[in-house]
Coordinates of C-alpha atoms in Angstrom, one line a residue:
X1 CA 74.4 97.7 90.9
X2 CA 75.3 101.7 90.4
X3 CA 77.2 103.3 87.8
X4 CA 80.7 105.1 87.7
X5 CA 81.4 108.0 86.0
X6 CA 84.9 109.0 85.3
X7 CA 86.1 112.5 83.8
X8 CA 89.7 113.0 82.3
X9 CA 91.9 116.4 83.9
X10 CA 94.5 116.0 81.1
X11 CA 95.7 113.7 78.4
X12 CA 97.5 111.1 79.5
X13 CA 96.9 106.9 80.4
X14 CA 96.3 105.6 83.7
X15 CA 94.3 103.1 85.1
X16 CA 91.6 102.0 87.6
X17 CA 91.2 99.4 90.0
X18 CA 88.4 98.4 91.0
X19 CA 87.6 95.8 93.8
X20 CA 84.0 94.3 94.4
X21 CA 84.3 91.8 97.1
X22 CA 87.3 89.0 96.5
X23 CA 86.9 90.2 93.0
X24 CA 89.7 92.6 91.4
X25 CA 89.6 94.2 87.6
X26 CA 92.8 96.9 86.6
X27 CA 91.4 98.9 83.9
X28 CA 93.2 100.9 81.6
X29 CA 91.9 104.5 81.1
X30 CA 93.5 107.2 78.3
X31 CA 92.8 110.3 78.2
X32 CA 92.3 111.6 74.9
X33 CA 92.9 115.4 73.9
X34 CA 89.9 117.6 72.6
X35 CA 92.1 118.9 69.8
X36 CA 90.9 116.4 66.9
X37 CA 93.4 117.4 64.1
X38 CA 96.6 115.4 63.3
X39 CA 99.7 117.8 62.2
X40 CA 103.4 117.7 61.8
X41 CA 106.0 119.2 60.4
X42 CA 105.2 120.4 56.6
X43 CA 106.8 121.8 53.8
X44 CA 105.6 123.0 50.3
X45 CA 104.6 125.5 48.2
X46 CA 107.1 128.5 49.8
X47 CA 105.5 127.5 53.4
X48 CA 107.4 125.5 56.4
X49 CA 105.2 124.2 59.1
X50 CA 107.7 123.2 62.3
X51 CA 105.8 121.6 65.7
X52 CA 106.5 124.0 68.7
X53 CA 107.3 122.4 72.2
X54 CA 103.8 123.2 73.1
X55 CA 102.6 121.0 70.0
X56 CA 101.3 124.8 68.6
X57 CA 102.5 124.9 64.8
X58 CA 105.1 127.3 63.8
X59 CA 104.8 128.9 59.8
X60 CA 107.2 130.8 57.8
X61 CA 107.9 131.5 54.3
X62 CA 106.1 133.1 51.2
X63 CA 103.1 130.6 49.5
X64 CA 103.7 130.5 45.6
X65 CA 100.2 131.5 45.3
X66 CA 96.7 132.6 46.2
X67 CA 95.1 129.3 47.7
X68 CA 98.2 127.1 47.7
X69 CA 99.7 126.2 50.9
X70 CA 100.1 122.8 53.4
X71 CA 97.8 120.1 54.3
X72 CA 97.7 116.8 56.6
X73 CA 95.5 114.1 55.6
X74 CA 94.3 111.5 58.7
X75 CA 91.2 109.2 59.7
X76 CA 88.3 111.1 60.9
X77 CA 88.0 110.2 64.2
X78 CA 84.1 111.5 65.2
X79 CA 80.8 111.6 63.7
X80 CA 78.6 114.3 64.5
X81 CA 78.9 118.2 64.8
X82 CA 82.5 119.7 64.5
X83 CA 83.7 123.6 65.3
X84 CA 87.8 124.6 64.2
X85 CA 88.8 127.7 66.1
X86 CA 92.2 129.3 67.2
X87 CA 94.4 132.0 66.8
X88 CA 95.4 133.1 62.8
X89 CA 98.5 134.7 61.0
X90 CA 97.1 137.3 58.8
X91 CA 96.8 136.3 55.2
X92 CA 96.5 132.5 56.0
X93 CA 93.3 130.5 56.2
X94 CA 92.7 127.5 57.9
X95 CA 90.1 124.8 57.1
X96 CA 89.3 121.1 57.3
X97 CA 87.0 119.9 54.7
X98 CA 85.8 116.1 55.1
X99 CA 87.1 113.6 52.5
X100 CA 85.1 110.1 51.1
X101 CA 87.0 106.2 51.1
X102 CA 88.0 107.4 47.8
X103 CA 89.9 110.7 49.0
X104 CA 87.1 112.6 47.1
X105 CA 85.8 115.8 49.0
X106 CA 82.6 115.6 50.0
X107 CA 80.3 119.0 50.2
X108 CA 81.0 121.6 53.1
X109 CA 84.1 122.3 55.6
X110 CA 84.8 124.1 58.7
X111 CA 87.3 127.3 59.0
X112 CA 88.0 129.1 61.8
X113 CA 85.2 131.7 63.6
X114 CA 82.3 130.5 61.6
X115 CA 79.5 128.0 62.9
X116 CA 79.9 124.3 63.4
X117 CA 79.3 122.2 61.4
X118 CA 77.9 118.9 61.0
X119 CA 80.3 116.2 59.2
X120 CA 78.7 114.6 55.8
X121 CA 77.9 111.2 56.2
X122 CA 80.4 108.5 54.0
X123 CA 83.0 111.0 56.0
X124 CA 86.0 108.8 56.5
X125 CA 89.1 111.2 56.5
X126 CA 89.8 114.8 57.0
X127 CA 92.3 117.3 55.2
X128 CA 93.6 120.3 57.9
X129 CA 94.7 122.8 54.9
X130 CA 96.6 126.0 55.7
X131 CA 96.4 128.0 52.6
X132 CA 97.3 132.1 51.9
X133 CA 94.4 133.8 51.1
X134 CA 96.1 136.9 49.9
X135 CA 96.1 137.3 46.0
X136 CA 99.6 138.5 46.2
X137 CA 101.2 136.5 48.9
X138 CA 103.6 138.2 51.6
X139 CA 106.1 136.5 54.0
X140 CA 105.0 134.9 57.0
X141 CA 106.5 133.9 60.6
X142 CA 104.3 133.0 63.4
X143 CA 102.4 130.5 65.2
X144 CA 98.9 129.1 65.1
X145 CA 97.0 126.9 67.9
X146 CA 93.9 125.4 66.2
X147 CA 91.5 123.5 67.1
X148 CA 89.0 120.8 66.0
X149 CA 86.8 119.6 69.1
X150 CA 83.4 117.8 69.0
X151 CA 80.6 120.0 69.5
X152 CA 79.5 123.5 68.8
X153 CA 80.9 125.4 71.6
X154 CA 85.1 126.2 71.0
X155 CA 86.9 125.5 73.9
X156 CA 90.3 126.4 75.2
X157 CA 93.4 125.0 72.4
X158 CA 94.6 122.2 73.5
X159 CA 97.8 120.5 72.0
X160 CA 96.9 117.5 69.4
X161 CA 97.5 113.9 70.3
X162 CA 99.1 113.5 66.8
X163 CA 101.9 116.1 66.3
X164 CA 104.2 113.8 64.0
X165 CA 101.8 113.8 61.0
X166 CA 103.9 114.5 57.8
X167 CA 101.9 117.3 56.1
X168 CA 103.0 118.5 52.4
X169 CA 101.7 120.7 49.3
X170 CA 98.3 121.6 48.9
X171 CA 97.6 123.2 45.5

């Protein structure tokens, strides 16, 4: 009996059928996207996060303060070693930091350029934040592609699966 190894070109579902004999299985096969966050449109504390075609988000507006911006909460879908990369809009940081069954965050996070990192065990959600890092903040209007993916090595950004999450404040 041999095994059969199957690798996904691009998000999507299908299915295989396999035959062995008078014997016929259908199986259903979904691609899944690398992209691990969960995002949608956003608004709160003098930022608006829109979804793009390309499932990229779209910011504008002014953040009421230093460290204040928009987050999306959602399940954490992996165990293991995490990396967030992308592009930036100057004055904005990105993050996810790993959140307990209670909502309570739990030590460490990832941000964008900097090592992986391995996800705290009693992880069960995570919280994408997009905050200004500027002490005075100044307007913003551009786009951002990040990433989460399994692993250590970043990857090519690749749209989310989830792009209907509704984001809000984050003080």
């Amino acid at each position: 009996m041999g095994a059969l190894s199957i690798t996904g070109i691009k998000p999507g579902s299908t299915s295989l059928k396999l035959t062995a004999g008078k014997i016929t299985k259908t199986v259903p096969i979904t691609v899944l996207s690398r992209n691990l966050l969960s995002y949608g449109p956003a608004e709160g504390n003098g930022l608006t996060a829109t979804v793009n075609t390309d499932g990229s988000l779209h910011v504008t507006g002014t953040a009421t303060g230093q460290w204040r911006g928009l987050s999306w909460t959602f399940p954490c879908p992996v165990q293991g070693t995490v990396k967030l990369s992308g592009t930036s809009i100057a004055g904005l940081a990105t993050s996810v930091k790993f959140l307990d069954a209670k909502g309570h965050q739990l030590d460490g996070q990832v941000t964008s350029g900097n090592n992986a990192v391995a996800i705290p065990a009693g992880t069960v959600s995570l919280r994408f934040e997009i905050l200004s890092s500027e002490a005075t903040p100044t307007a913003k209007d551009g786009d951002l592609r990040v990433q989460l993916e399994s692993g250590d090595t970043a990857h090519e950004w690749m749209r989310p699966d989830n792009t209907s999450l509704r984001g809000g404040a984050m003080n």
